[in-house]
Every structure is written in C-alpha cells, then in structure tokens.
PDB file of C-alpha atoms in Angstrom:
ATOM      1  CA  UNK Z   1      18.978  -9.511 -26.290  1.00  0.00           C
ATOM      2  CA  UNK Z   2      17.193  -8.590 -23.057  1.00  0.00           C
ATOM      3  CA  UNK Z   3      18.189  -5.598 -20.947  1.00  0.00           C
ATOM      4  CA  UNK Z   4      19.593  -7.966 -18.310  1.00  0.00           C
ATOM      5  CA  UNK Z   5      21.820  -9.615 -20.921  1.00  0.00           C
ATOM      6  CA  UNK Z   6      22.990  -6.185 -22.053  1.00  0.00           C
ATOM      7  CA  UNK Z   7      23.807  -5.370 -18.431  1.00  0.00           C
ATOM      8  CA  UNK Z   8      25.782  -8.593 -17.987  1.00  0.00           C
ATOM      9  CA  UNK Z   9      27.780  -7.900 -21.143  1.00  0.00           C
ATOM     10  CA  UNK Z  10      28.562  -4.342 -20.059  1.00  0.00           C
ATOM     11  CA  UNK Z  11      29.876  -5.417 -16.656  1.00  0.00           C
ATOM     12  CA  UNK Z  12      31.756  -8.339 -18.147  1.00  0.00           C
ATOM     13  CA  UNK Z  13      33.651  -5.769 -20.217  1.00  0.00           C
ATOM     14  CA  UNK Z  14      34.143  -3.568 -17.148  1.00  0.00           C
ATOM     15  CA  UNK Z  15      35.590  -6.541 -15.232  1.00  0.00           C
ATOM     16  CA  UNK Z  16      38.042  -7.465 -17.969  1.00  0.00           C
ATOM     17  CA  UNK Z  17      39.043  -3.850 -18.680  1.00  0.00           C
ATOM     18  CA  UNK Z  18      38.433  -1.498 -15.729  1.00  0.00           C
ATOM     19  CA  UNK Z  19      36.453   1.571 -16.817  1.00  0.00           C
ATOM     20  CA  UNK Z  20      37.104   4.478 -14.446  1.00  0.00           C
ATOM     21  CA  UNK Z  21      34.398   6.621 -16.066  1.00  0.00           C
ATOM     22  CA  UNK Z  22      31.665   3.984 -16.042  1.00  0.00           C
ATOM     23  CA  UNK Z  23      30.044   5.401 -12.906  1.00  0.00           C
ATOM     24  CA  UNK Z  24      30.627   8.666 -11.139  1.00  0.00           C
ATOM     25  CA  UNK Z  25      30.521   9.014  -7.376  1.00  0.00           C
ATOM     26  CA  UNK Z  26      31.197  12.197  -5.437  1.00  0.00           C
ATOM     27  CA  UNK Z  27      31.864  10.220  -2.266  1.00  0.00           C
ATOM     28  CA  UNK Z  28      35.399  10.304  -0.879  1.00  0.00           C
ATOM     29  CA  UNK Z  29      37.108   6.980  -0.311  1.00  0.00           C
ATOM     30  CA  UNK Z  30      36.795   5.933   3.320  1.00  0.00           C
ATOM     31  CA  UNK Z  31      39.936   6.687   5.305  1.00  0.00           C
ATOM     32  CA  UNK Z  32      39.966   4.415   8.344  1.00  0.00           C
ATOM     33  CA  UNK Z  33      42.860   3.365  10.604  1.00  0.00           C
ATOM     34  CA  UNK Z  34      44.728   0.509   8.972  1.00  0.00           C
ATOM     35  CA  UNK Z  35      42.475   0.373   5.891  1.00  0.00           C
ATOM     36  CA  UNK Z  36      44.234   0.665   2.535  1.00  0.00           C
ATOM     37  CA  UNK Z  37      42.063   0.387  -0.561  1.00  0.00           C
ATOM     38  CA  UNK Z  38      44.040  -0.837  -3.599  1.00  0.00           C
ATOM     39  CA  UNK Z  39      44.078   1.419  -6.637  1.00  0.00           C
ATOM     40  CA  UNK Z  40      42.494  -1.267  -8.810  1.00  0.00           C
ATOM     41  CA  UNK Z  41      39.486  -1.394  -6.484  1.00  0.00           C
ATOM     42  CA  UNK Z  42      39.091   2.358  -6.710  1.00  0.00           C
ATOM     43  CA  UNK Z  43      39.235   2.155 -10.515  1.00  0.00           C
ATOM     44  CA  UNK Z  44      36.484  -0.483 -10.421  1.00  0.00           C
ATOM     45  CA  UNK Z  45      34.234   1.441  -8.045  1.00  0.00           C
ATOM     46  CA  UNK Z  46      31.112   1.146 -10.197  1.00  0.00           C
ATOM     47  CA  UNK Z  47      28.718   2.823  -7.780  1.00  0.00           C
ATOM     48  CA  UNK Z  48      26.956   6.175  -7.499  1.00  0.00           C
ATOM     49  CA  UNK Z  49      27.468   6.737  -3.777  1.00  0.00           C
ATOM     50  CA  UNK Z  50      28.379   4.743  -0.690  1.00  0.00           C
ATOM     51  CA  UNK Z  51      26.605   2.024   1.257  1.00  0.00           C
ATOM     52  CA  UNK Z  52      29.215   1.924   4.042  1.00  0.00           C
ATOM     53  CA  UNK Z  53      28.103   3.617   7.250  1.00  0.00           C
ATOM     54  CA  UNK Z  54      29.749   2.874  10.579  1.00  0.00           C
ATOM     55  CA  UNK Z  55      26.494   3.089  12.542  1.00  0.00           C
ATOM     56  CA  UNK Z  56      25.109   0.157  10.530  1.00  0.00           C
ATOM     57  CA  UNK Z  57      28.138  -2.015  11.186  1.00  0.00           C
ATOM     58  CA  UNK Z  58      28.421  -2.509  14.947  1.00  0.00           C
ATOM     59  CA  UNK Z  59      28.745  -5.875  16.719  1.00  0.00           C
ATOM     60  CA  UNK Z  60      30.163  -7.880  13.811  1.00  0.00           C
ATOM     61  CA  UNK Z  61      27.088  -7.956  11.584  1.00  0.00           C
ATOM     62  CA  UNK Z  62      26.596 -10.655   8.970  1.00  0.00           C
ATOM     63  CA  UNK Z  63      26.651  -8.747   5.690  1.00  0.00           C
ATOM     64  CA  UNK Z  64      25.525  -9.252   2.099  1.00  0.00           C
ATOM     65  CA  UNK Z  65      26.586  -7.188  -0.886  1.00  0.00           C
ATOM     66  CA  UNK Z  66      24.931  -7.741  -4.263  1.00  0.00           C
ATOM     67  CA  UNK Z  67      26.803  -6.721  -7.415  1.00  0.00           C
ATOM     68  CA  UNK Z  68      30.410  -6.994  -6.213  1.00  0.00           C
ATOM     69  CA  UNK Z  69      32.133  -4.550  -8.591  1.00  0.00           C
ATOM     70  CA  UNK Z  70      35.853  -4.574  -7.936  1.00  0.00           C
ATOM     71  CA  UNK Z  71      35.372  -5.565  -4.310  1.00  0.00           C
ATOM     72  CA  UNK Z  72      35.934  -2.160  -2.709  1.00  0.00           C
ATOM     73  CA  UNK Z  73      32.802  -2.078  -0.576  1.00  0.00           C
ATOM     74  CA  UNK Z  74      33.243  -5.742   0.309  1.00  0.00           C
ATOM     75  CA  UNK Z  75      36.691  -4.847   1.656  1.00  0.00           C
ATOM     76  CA  UNK Z  76      35.237  -1.921   3.587  1.00  0.00           C
ATOM     77  CA  UNK Z  77      32.499  -4.116   5.076  1.00  0.00           C
ATOM     78  CA  UNK Z  78      35.122  -6.714   6.049  1.00  0.00           C
ATOM     79  CA  UNK Z  79      36.925  -4.034   8.041  1.00  0.00           C
ATOM     80  CA  UNK Z  80      33.999  -4.051  10.466  1.00  0.00           C
ATOM     81  CA  UNK Z  81      33.620  -7.838  10.652  1.00  0.00           C
ATOM     82  CA  UNK Z  82      36.951  -9.653  10.147  1.00  0.00           C
ATOM     83  CA  UNK Z  83      35.475 -13.132  10.365  1.00  0.00           C
ATOM     84  CA  UNK Z  84      35.619 -15.984   7.894  1.00  0.00           C
ATOM     85  CA  UNK Z  85      32.609 -15.648   5.597  1.00  0.00           C
ATOM     86  CA  UNK Z  86      31.403 -12.623   7.534  1.00  0.00           C
ATOM     87  CA  UNK Z  87      30.604 -10.843   4.279  1.00  0.00           C
ATOM     88  CA  UNK Z  88      28.819 -12.491   1.360  1.00  0.00           C
ATOM     89  CA  UNK Z  89      29.326 -11.059  -2.117  1.00  0.00           C
ATOM     90  CA  UNK Z  90      26.894 -12.095  -4.855  1.00  0.00           C
ATOM     91  CA  UNK Z  91      27.257 -11.408  -8.574  1.00  0.00           C
ATOM     92  CA  UNK Z  92      25.888 -12.983 -11.739  1.00  0.00           C
ATOM     93  CA  UNK Z  93      28.940 -12.042 -13.849  1.00  0.00           C
ATOM     94  CA  UNK Z  94      31.725 -14.641 -13.629  1.00  0.00           C
ATOM     95  CA  UNK Z  95      34.371 -12.187 -14.784  1.00  0.00           C
ATOM     96  CA  UNK Z  96      33.463  -9.716 -12.043  1.00  0.00           C
ATOM     97  CA  UNK Z  97      33.696 -12.404  -9.389  1.00  0.00           C
ATOM     98  CA  UNK Z  98      37.119 -13.434 -10.687  1.00  0.00           C
ATOM     99  CA  UNK Z  99      38.318  -9.820 -10.789  1.00  0.00           C
ATOM    100  CA  UNK Z 100      37.250  -9.366  -7.166  1.00  0.00           C
ATOM    101  CA  UNK Z 101      39.135 -12.495  -6.119  1.00  0.00           C
ATOM    102  CA  UNK Z 102      42.299 -11.125  -7.705  1.00  0.00           C
ATOM    103  CA  UNK Z 103      41.749  -7.719  -6.121  1.00  0.00           C
ATOM    104  CA  UNK Z 104      41.391  -9.303  -2.680  1.00  0.00           C
ATOM    105  CA  UNK Z 105      44.865 -10.791  -3.061  1.00  0.00           C
ATOM    106  CA  UNK Z 106      46.178  -7.271  -3.645  1.00  0.00           C
ATOM    107  CA  UNK Z 107      44.213  -6.074  -0.609  1.00  0.00           C
ATOM    108  CA  UNK Z 108      45.820  -8.813   1.510  1.00  0.00           C
ATOM    109  CA  UNK Z 109      49.257  -7.499   0.566  1.00  0.00           C
ATOM    110  CA  UNK Z 110      48.333  -3.941   1.547  1.00  0.00           C
ATOM    111  CA  UNK Z 111      46.277  -4.678   4.706  1.00  0.00           C
ATOM    112  CA  UNK Z 112      47.786  -6.802   7.491  1.00  0.00           C
ATOM    113  CA  UNK Z 113      44.356  -7.457   9.027  1.00  0.00           C
ATOM    114  CA  UNK Z 114      42.565  -8.604   5.854  1.00  0.00           C
ATOM    115  CA  UNK Z 115      42.159 -12.160   4.597  1.00  0.00           C
ATOM    116  CA  UNK Z 116      40.324 -13.144   1.425  1.00  0.00           C
ATOM    117  CA  UNK Z 117      38.405 -15.743   3.416  1.00  0.00           C
ATOM    118  CA  UNK Z 118      36.556 -12.902   5.158  1.00  0.00           C
ATOM    119  CA  UNK Z 119      34.503 -12.580   1.949  1.00  0.00           C
ATOM    120  CA  UNK Z 120      32.405 -15.454   0.622  1.00  0.00           C
ATOM    121  CA  UNK Z 121      31.940 -14.781  -3.104  1.00  0.00           C
ATOM    122  CA  UNK Z 122      28.944 -16.529  -4.658  1.00  0.00           C
ATOM    123  CA  UNK Z 123      27.645 -16.770  -8.200  1.00  0.00           C
ATOM    124  CA  UNK Z 124      24.041 -15.679  -7.995  1.00  0.00           C
ATOM    125  CA  UNK Z 125      21.226 -13.505  -9.206  1.00  0.00           C
ATOM    126  CA  UNK Z 126      19.737 -10.547  -7.330  1.00  0.00           C
ATOM    127  CA  UNK Z 127      16.317 -11.916  -8.288  1.00  0.00           C
ATOM    128  CA  UNK Z 128      17.027 -15.276  -6.627  1.00  0.00           C
ATOM    129  CA  UNK Z 129      19.681 -14.823  -3.958  1.00  0.00           C
ATOM    130  CA  UNK Z 130      21.688 -17.892  -2.860  1.00  0.00           C
ATOM    131  CA  UNK Z 131      21.212 -16.874   0.787  1.00  0.00           C
ATOM    132  CA  UNK Z 132      19.060 -18.302   3.586  1.00  0.00           C
ATOM    133  CA  UNK Z 133      15.974 -16.568   4.976  1.00  0.00           C
ATOM    134  CA  UNK Z 134      16.453 -14.204   7.939  1.00  0.00           C
ATOM    135  CA  UNK Z 135      20.226 -14.661   7.997  1.00  0.00           C
ATOM    136  CA  UNK Z 136      21.642 -11.199   7.183  1.00  0.00           C
ATOM    137  CA  UNK Z 137      22.048  -8.153   9.438  1.00  0.00           C
ATOM    138  CA  UNK Z 138      23.047  -5.649   6.744  1.00  0.00           C
ATOM    139  CA  UNK Z 139      22.435  -6.061   3.010  1.00  0.00           C
ATOM    140  CA  UNK Z 140      23.632  -3.564   0.416  1.00  0.00           C
ATOM    141  CA  UNK Z 141      23.656  -2.750  -3.272  1.00  0.00           C
ATOM    142  CA  UNK Z 142      25.167   0.201  -5.080  1.00  0.00           C
ATOM    143  CA  UNK Z 143      23.838   1.437  -8.415  1.00  0.00           C
ATOM    144  CA  UNK Z 144      22.229  -1.888  -9.343  1.00  0.00           C
ATOM    145  CA  UNK Z 145      18.541  -1.808  -8.524  1.00  0.00           C
ATOM    146  CA  UNK Z 146      17.928   1.266 -10.684  1.00  0.00           C
ATOM    147  CA  UNK Z 147      18.726  -0.926 -13.683  1.00  0.00           C
ATOM    148  CA  UNK Z 148      15.771  -3.238 -13.044  1.00  0.00           C
ATOM    149  CA  UNK Z 149      12.401  -2.756 -14.662  1.00  0.00           C
ATOM    150  CA  UNK Z 150       9.373  -2.667 -12.359  1.00  0.00           C
ATOM    151  CA  UNK Z 151       8.647  -6.399 -12.090  1.00  0.00           C
ATOM    152  CA  UNK Z 152      12.312  -7.326 -11.595  1.00  0.00           C
ATOM    153  CA  UNK Z 153      12.823  -4.487  -9.113  1.00  0.00           C
ATOM    154  CA  UNK Z 154       9.996  -5.887  -7.002  1.00  0.00           C
ATOM    155  CA  UNK Z 155      11.623  -9.340  -7.066  1.00  0.00           C
ATOM    156  CA  UNK Z 156      15.030  -7.940  -6.097  1.00  0.00           C
ATOM    157  CA  UNK Z 157      13.650  -5.951  -3.154  1.00  0.00           C
ATOM    158  CA  UNK Z 158      11.528  -8.909  -2.005  1.00  0.00           C
ATOM    159  CA  UNK Z 159      14.653 -11.086  -2.044  1.00  0.00           C
ATOM    160  CA  UNK Z 160      16.547  -8.606   0.117  1.00  0.00           C
ATOM    161  CA  UNK Z 161      13.629  -8.464   2.534  1.00  0.00           C
ATOM    162  CA  UNK Z 162      13.549 -12.271   2.669  1.00  0.00           C
ATOM    163  CA  UNK Z 163      17.200 -12.728   3.632  1.00  0.00           C
ATOM    164  CA  UNK Z 164      17.311  -9.942   6.247  1.00  0.00           C
ATOM    165  CA  UNK Z 165      16.845 -10.660   9.919  1.00  0.00           C
ATOM    166  CA  UNK Z 166      14.075  -8.750  11.756  1.00  0.00           C
ATOM    167  CA  UNK Z 167      15.270  -5.152  12.167  1.00  0.00           C
ATOM    168  CA  UNK Z 168      18.032  -5.804   9.638  1.00  0.00           C
ATOM    169  CA  UNK Z 169      18.716  -3.081   7.130  1.00  0.00           C
ATOM    170  CA  UNK Z 170      19.036  -2.790   3.394  1.00  0.00           C
ATOM    171  CA  UNK Z 171      21.468   0.013   2.506  1.00  0.00           C
ATOM    172  CA  UNK Z 172      21.423   1.300  -1.055  1.00  0.00           C
ATOM    173  CA  UNK Z 173      22.710   3.960  -3.394  1.00  0.00           C
ATOM    174  CA  UNK Z 174      20.913   4.536  -6.685  1.00  0.00           C
ATOM    175  CA  UNK Z 175      20.329   7.262  -9.272  1.00  0.00           C
ATOM    176  CA  UNK Z 176      16.929   8.969  -9.136  1.00  0.00           C
ATOM    177  CA  UNK Z 177      15.202  11.434 -11.433  1.00  0.00           C
ATOM    178  CA  UNK Z 178      12.180  13.612 -10.797  1.00  0.00           C
ATOM    179  CA  UNK Z 179      11.658  14.502 -14.464  1.00  0.00           C
ATOM    180  CA  UNK Z 180       9.728  12.194 -16.791  1.00  0.00           C
ATOM    181  CA  UNK Z 181      11.825  10.262 -19.306  1.00  0.00           C
ATOM    182  CA  UNK Z 182      10.592   9.415 -22.785  1.00  0.00           C
ATOM    183  CA  UNK Z 183      10.073   5.833 -23.953  1.00  0.00           C
ATOM    184  CA  UNK Z 184      13.182   5.902 -26.121  1.00  0.00           C
ATOM    185  CA  UNK Z 185      15.348   6.517 -23.071  1.00  0.00           C
ATOM    186  CA  UNK Z 186      13.455   4.045 -20.892  1.00  0.00           C
ATOM    187  CA  UNK Z 187      13.708   1.284 -23.499  1.00  0.00           C
ATOM    188  CA  UNK Z 188      17.390   1.768 -24.322  1.00  0.00           C
ATOM    189  CA  UNK Z 189      18.985  -1.325 -22.796  1.00  0.00           C
ATOM    190  CA  UNK Z 190      22.500   0.113 -22.748  1.00  0.00           C
ATOM    191  CA  UNK Z 191      21.454   3.378 -21.114  1.00  0.00           C
ATOM    192  CA  UNK Z 192      19.571   1.375 -18.511  1.00  0.00           C
ATOM    193  CA  UNK Z 193      22.660  -0.790 -17.927  1.00  0.00           C
ATOM    194  CA  UNK Z 194      24.708   2.406 -17.556  1.00  0.00           C
ATOM    195  CA  UNK Z 195      22.498   3.410 -14.595  1.00  0.00           C
ATOM    196  CA  UNK Z 196      20.888   6.316 -16.420  1.00  0.00           C
ATOM    197  CA  UNK Z 197      17.491   5.643 -17.971  1.00  0.00           C
ATOM    198  CA  UNK Z 198      16.111   3.393 -15.235  1.00  0.00           C
ATOM    199  CA  UNK Z 199      16.198   6.153 -12.621  1.00  0.00           C
ATOM    200  CA  UNK Z 200      12.940   6.540 -10.684  1.00  0.00           C
ATOM    201  CA  UNK Z 201      11.485   9.507  -8.791  1.00  0.00           C
ATOM    202  CA  UNK Z 202      12.286   9.268  -5.082  1.00  0.00           C
ATOM    203  CA  UNK Z 203       8.632   8.741  -4.117  1.00  0.00           C
ATOM    204  CA  UNK Z 204       8.346   5.722  -6.443  1.00  0.00           C
ATOM    205  CA  UNK Z 205      11.657   4.345  -5.209  1.00  0.00           C
ATOM    206  CA  UNK Z 206      10.544   4.606  -1.587  1.00  0.00           C
ATOM    207  CA  UNK Z 207       7.127   3.109  -2.353  1.00  0.00           C
ATOM    208  CA  UNK Z 208       8.784   0.040  -3.860  1.00  0.00           C
ATOM    209  CA  UNK Z 209      10.554  -0.453  -0.517  1.00  0.00           C
ATOM    210  CA  UNK Z 210       7.513   0.074   1.696  1.00  0.00           C
ATOM    211  CA  UNK Z 211       5.380  -2.147  -0.574  1.00  0.00           C
ATOM    212  CA  UNK Z 212       7.853  -4.944   0.222  1.00  0.00           C
ATOM    213  CA  UNK Z 213       7.173  -4.455   3.933  1.00  0.00           C
ATOM    214  CA  UNK Z 214      10.025  -2.250   5.166  1.00  0.00           C
ATOM    215  CA  UNK Z 215       8.558  -0.242   8.038  1.00  0.00           C
ATOM    216  CA  UNK Z 216      11.281   2.413   8.315  1.00  0.00           C
ATOM    217  CA  UNK Z 217      12.997   4.266   5.477  1.00  0.00           C
ATOM    218  CA  UNK Z 218      15.915   6.676   5.932  1.00  0.00           C
ATOM    219  CA  UNK Z 219      17.012   8.921   3.078  1.00  0.00           C
ATOM    220  CA  UNK Z 220      20.553   9.705   4.112  1.00  0.00           C
ATOM    221  CA  UNK Z 221      21.908  11.711   1.193  1.00  0.00           C
ATOM    222  CA  UNK Z 222      20.839  13.273  -2.108  1.00  0.00           C
ATOM    223  CA  UNK Z 223      23.537  14.392  -4.511  1.00  0.00           C
ATOM    224  CA  UNK Z 224      24.043  15.518  -8.121  1.00  0.00           C
ATOM    225  CA  UNK Z 225      24.868  12.611 -10.443  1.00  0.00           C
ATOM    226  CA  UNK Z 226      24.502  13.066 -14.223  1.00  0.00           C
ATOM    227  CA  UNK Z 227      22.948  15.156 -17.004  1.00  0.00           C
ATOM    228  CA  UNK Z 228      21.232  13.736 -20.086  1.00  0.00           C
ATOM    229  CA  UNK Z 229      21.388  16.461 -22.731  1.00  0.00           C
ATOM    230  CA  UNK Z 230      19.857  16.654 -26.228  1.00  0.00           C
ATOM    231  CA  UNK Z 231      23.291  16.706 -27.921  1.00  0.00           C
ATOM    232  CA  UNK Z 232      24.264  13.279 -26.627  1.00  0.00           C
ATOM    233  CA  UNK Z 233      21.006  11.513 -25.731  1.00  0.00           C
ATOM    234  CA  UNK Z 234      17.565  11.038 -27.338  1.00  0.00           C
ATOM    235  CA  UNK Z 235      15.826  13.767 -25.354  1.00  0.00           C
ATOM    236  CA  UNK Z 236      14.418  17.189 -26.231  1.00  0.00           C
ATOM    237  CA  UNK Z 237      15.146  18.608 -22.799  1.00  0.00           C
ATOM    238  CA  UNK Z 238      17.937  18.601 -20.273  1.00  0.00           C
ATOM    239  CA  UNK Z 239      17.365  15.825 -17.720  1.00  0.00           C
ATOM    240  CA  UNK Z 240      18.992  16.097 -14.300  1.00  0.00           C
ATOM    241  CA  UNK Z 241      19.750  12.872 -12.423  1.00  0.00           C
ATOM    242  CA  UNK Z 242      20.650  12.691  -8.741  1.00  0.00           C
ATOM    243  CA  UNK Z 243      21.895   9.845  -6.575  1.00  0.00           C
ATOM    244  CA  UNK Z 244      20.418   9.026  -3.191  1.00  0.00           C
ATOM    245  CA  UNK Z 245      21.632   6.910  -0.311  1.00  0.00           C
ATOM    246  CA  UNK Z 246      18.842   5.070   1.488  1.00  0.00           C
ATOM    247  CA  UNK Z 247      18.477   2.598   4.338  1.00  0.00           C
ATOM    248  CA  UNK Z 248      15.343   0.446   4.438  1.00  0.00           C
ATOM    249  CA  UNK Z 249      14.904  -1.224   7.823  1.00  0.00           C
ATOM    250  CA  UNK Z 250      12.957  -4.453   8.319  1.00  0.00           C
ATOM    251  CA  UNK Z 251      10.910  -3.028  11.164  1.00  0.00           C
ATOM    252  CA  UNK Z 252       7.271  -4.075  11.577  1.00  0.00           C
ATOM    253  CA  UNK Z 253       4.975  -1.927   9.484  1.00  0.00           C
ATOM    254  CA  UNK Z 254       3.144   0.552  11.781  1.00  0.00           C
ATOM    255  CA  UNK Z 255      -0.643   0.484  11.615  1.00  0.00           C
ATOM    256  CA  UNK Z 256      -0.672   4.058  10.335  1.00  0.00           C
ATOM    257  CA  UNK Z 257       1.949   3.431   7.652  1.00  0.00           C
ATOM    258  CA  UNK Z 258       5.752   3.474   7.322  1.00  0.00           C
ATOM    259  CA  UNK Z 259       8.085   5.935   8.984  1.00  0.00           C
ATOM    260  CA  UNK Z 260       9.909   7.709   6.166  1.00  0.00           C
ATOM    261  CA  UNK Z 261      12.701  10.069   7.173  1.00  0.00           C
ATOM    262  CA  UNK Z 262      13.505  12.684   4.515  1.00  0.00           C
ATOM    263  CA  UNK Z 263      15.464  15.042   6.737  1.00  0.00           C
ATOM    264  CA  UNK Z 264      12.656  17.001   8.366  1.00  0.00           C
ATOM    265  CA  UNK Z 265      12.965  18.389  11.877  1.00  0.00           C
ATOM    266  CA  UNK Z 266      10.602  19.970  14.413  1.00  0.00           C
ATOM    267  CA  UNK Z 267      11.434  22.707  16.929  1.00  0.00           C
ATOM    268  CA  UNK Z 268       9.108  23.562  19.800  1.00  0.00           C
ATOM    269  CA  UNK Z 269       9.478  27.172  20.986  1.00  0.00           C
ATOM    270  CA  UNK Z 270       6.456  27.602  23.256  1.00  0.00           C
ATOM    271  CA  UNK Z 271       6.134  28.761  26.872  1.00  0.00           C
ATOM    272  CA  UNK Z 272       6.557  25.344  28.524  1.00  0.00           C
ATOM    273  CA  UNK Z 273       9.675  23.215  28.922  1.00  0.00           C
ATOM    274  CA  UNK Z 274       8.458  20.653  26.414  1.00  0.00           C
ATOM    275  CA  UNK Z 275       5.566  19.621  24.204  1.00  0.00           C
ATOM    276  CA  UNK Z 276       4.052  16.123  24.374  1.00  0.00           C
ATOM    277  CA  UNK Z 277       1.690  15.129  21.579  1.00  0.00           C
ATOM    278  CA  UNK Z 278       0.536  12.086  23.618  1.00  0.00           C
ATOM    279  CA  UNK Z 279       1.557   9.831  20.735  1.00  0.00           C
ATOM    280  CA  UNK Z 280       5.104   9.117  21.826  1.00  0.00           C
ATOM    281  CA  UNK Z 281       6.736  12.334  20.603  1.00  0.00           C
ATOM    282  CA  UNK Z 282       8.205  14.756  23.122  1.00  0.00           C
ATOM    283  CA  UNK Z 283       9.736  17.990  21.834  1.00  0.00           C
ATOM    284  CA  UNK Z 284      12.055  19.733  24.298  1.00  0.00           C
ATOM    285  CA  UNK Z 285      11.934  23.500  24.119  1.00  0.00           C
ATOM    286  CA  UNK Z 286      14.294  24.971  21.504  1.00  0.00           C
ATOM    287  CA  UNK Z 287      15.777  21.536  20.755  1.00  0.00           C
ATOM    288  CA  UNK Z 288      15.413  20.340  17.153  1.00  0.00           C
ATOM    289  CA  UNK Z 289      14.327  16.737  16.743  1.00  0.00           C
ATOM    290  CA  UNK Z 290      14.393  14.716  13.543  1.00  0.00           C
ATOM    291  CA  UNK Z 291      10.917  13.574  12.560  1.00  0.00           C
ATOM    292  CA  UNK Z 292       9.538  11.267   9.914  1.00  0.00           C
ATOM    293  CA  UNK Z 293       7.211  12.685   7.285  1.00  0.00           C
ATOM    294  CA  UNK Z 294       4.211  11.071   8.963  1.00  0.00           C
ATOM    295  CA  UNK Z 295       4.931  12.780  12.288  1.00  0.00           C
ATOM    296  CA  UNK Z 296       5.603  16.056  10.473  1.00  0.00           C
ATOM    297  CA  UNK Z 297       2.136  15.880   8.953  1.00  0.00           C
ATOM    298  CA  UNK Z 298       0.491  15.066  12.277  1.00  0.00           C
ATOM    299  CA  UNK Z 299       2.229  17.959  14.051  1.00  0.00           C
ATOM    300  CA  UNK Z 300       1.331  20.358  11.234  1.00  0.00           C
ATOM    301  CA  UNK Z 301      -2.316  19.293  11.490  1.00  0.00           C
ATOM    302  CA  UNK Z 302      -2.366  20.499  15.122  1.00  0.00           C
ATOM    303  CA  UNK Z 303      -2.216  24.059  13.803  1.00  0.00           C
ATOM    304  CA  UNK Z 304       0.001  25.275  16.639  1.00  0.00           C
ATOM    305  CA  UNK Z 305       1.927  28.543  16.444  1.00  0.00           C
ATOM    306  CA  UNK Z 306       4.797  27.328  18.615  1.00  0.00           C
ATOM    307  CA  UNK Z 307       6.121  24.383  16.554  1.00  0.00           C
ATOM    308  CA  UNK Z 308       8.332  24.895  13.520  1.00  0.00           C
ATOM    309  CA  UNK Z 309       8.633  22.086  10.968  1.00  0.00           C
ATOM    310  CA  UNK Z 310      11.453  22.266   8.442  1.00  0.00           C
ATOM    311  CA  UNK Z 311      11.319  21.204   4.824  1.00  0.00           C
ATOM    312  CA  UNK Z 312      12.885  17.917   3.732  1.00  0.00           C
ATOM    313  CA  UNK Z 313      16.655  18.154   3.420  1.00  0.00           C
ATOM    314  CA  UNK Z 314      16.985  14.565   2.123  1.00  0.00           C
ATOM    315  CA  UNK Z 315      19.809  14.128   4.578  1.00  0.00           C
ATOM    316  CA  UNK Z 316      19.089  12.034   7.667  1.00  0.00           C
ATOM    317  CA  UNK Z 317      21.784  10.749  10.020  1.00  0.00           C
ATOM    318  CA  UNK Z 318      19.891   9.107  12.848  1.00  0.00           C
ATOM    319  CA  UNK Z 319      17.972   9.870  16.002  1.00  0.00           C
ATOM    320  CA  UNK Z 320      14.523  11.304  15.878  1.00  0.00           C
ATOM    321  CA  UNK Z 321      10.949  10.560  16.721  1.00  0.00           C
ATOM    322  CA  UNK Z 322      10.504   6.880  15.945  1.00  0.00           C
TER     323      UNK Z 322
END
C-alpha cells in the first residue's frame, strides 16, 4: 500500500466516523454576521489552521478548495461569494465528498443565505485538478500538502499555480518542523497521513512555492501544533511541530528573486522626514513599514545607523514595501 492509499483510507474512516482529535487547530471558529457553522462541520475540521482571510475574499472571487474535509471552510468561503458554483471543492475520497454534501444540507437549515449549489463538489486529485487553467482567484488547502512526498508536492503546487489567474493567491495551512526527522518517521505512511512526519522546515516549504513561480510569499502565522515524543513515536528526541499559514501570490517573479514576507519591519529614525533608497522603498520617519526579507537584506547592507530592522515575527498581515 502506498502512502497515498494509506491517506485515502484514513480520511475515508474520518468521513464515515468523524474524528474530533484527528487534527488540532488553535484557530477560533469564524464568527461573522449571519454565519452559523454546524456542529458536525466543526467536528470534521481536519485542518491545522485557517485559510479564510477576509482580505483575500473581496469582489466575489472564484474559489477552489482542495481536500474538502467536512465542508467548513467551503461554507466560510461561500459566505463571501454566494453565487452558484462560486466555490469549487475537490477531493479524491468519495466518502468525504458525500459527507460534505450531507453537511451542506444541515448548513442550509441553519443559514438563510446559504444554498448547497454555491459549492461545486468534484471528485478529483490534487495532483491533477479537474479545473481549467487561469480560472481561480483564490485557491486553498489546509493540512494536505504536508502529506505529499517531494515529487508529489511539486506536482500539487504546480497544479495550483496552473489554475490560478495572474495575481491570484494560494492560501495554505500546513505543519512545519525545523528539526530533522529520522527515516523511520519519514517513511511511516500513517504518520505522514496524520500530518506529522511529512512536515518540512519553513525554508524548504517556501522554496517549493517559489520554485513553482510564485513571486510573492506571505507567512501570516506560525503557531504550536504537535509534539512527537520518544514514549509514543519512533524518535530518540522530542520533536516540536508548528503550523504556519501562508499565502503564495501568482505575481511575476522579480528579476532579483521572490518577495518573501516573514514579518520583518524597518523603522527610519534619522534627521530627515523620510529615507528613500531609490529602489522604490520610502521609509517615513518613525513609521514602521513591513518589508520582505530581500528588502531587509538590502537595507542592512547599506550599513546605516538610522534604520532599525526587526527580526522575523512570522506574522504578516499586509501592507509593506512591495
């Protein structure tokens, strides 16, 4: 049995018998006017964070969500669209698709505005999406891509890039791990399916996105997720896993490389009203500005004593230099 088959079997079980403890997210459930999320959807929230962000969802975007879970994020996306087929949900597990259909009927009863026809559920594979090129404004996946091994991860990201419109965005939440994992953990198909042993370091995760052509990367959150300890897992040391929330934007790739926002900021505190680096970045005096890592490096290389550059917070919420 391949690791993908093991994953399908695990989520088939989770569709037939909801498993509240399958994934663990510290995110609160969105509370929006008129939005009621059924309890069954909350029980089947098999993600490690959230991919729903209001600033991504303006002007009725066409949306794609891969790995439908119990339908909770599909319902949340529909809140911002409310058009027939405005949100596409893709999953390879028949039982998960059927569970979502049933959950949408419950959502219709609890939400006057919602209709099941807002969501177009499709049987499909993340490695070969049943979606046209350049047709999606916002694509999302939650705690899925970390399961893929390197070659399949590349295919999945390339597929997302293919279906996105220019300047469209891929919004994701996945576990990451900065510590090395042994081969036993990496090759355990069930632990990989459980979103544990496939976790990558953030730098590798980001590189997979920029290698696909995404010109702008935003790391929006970084949170504690799980512990792998020697008493319960095949490891000699304690392994700490975090979850991150990332947006990869299909911007053209700059000649000098991608703009990667990891939560750094610059503050100019010199004698003039502002500082202009003549490269498109103007820093107003005593006003912090979010900067990408590339700009942070360029400003640091100037060797000035009147510009402060913060460390990465791994929390970025918009604005900035690029």
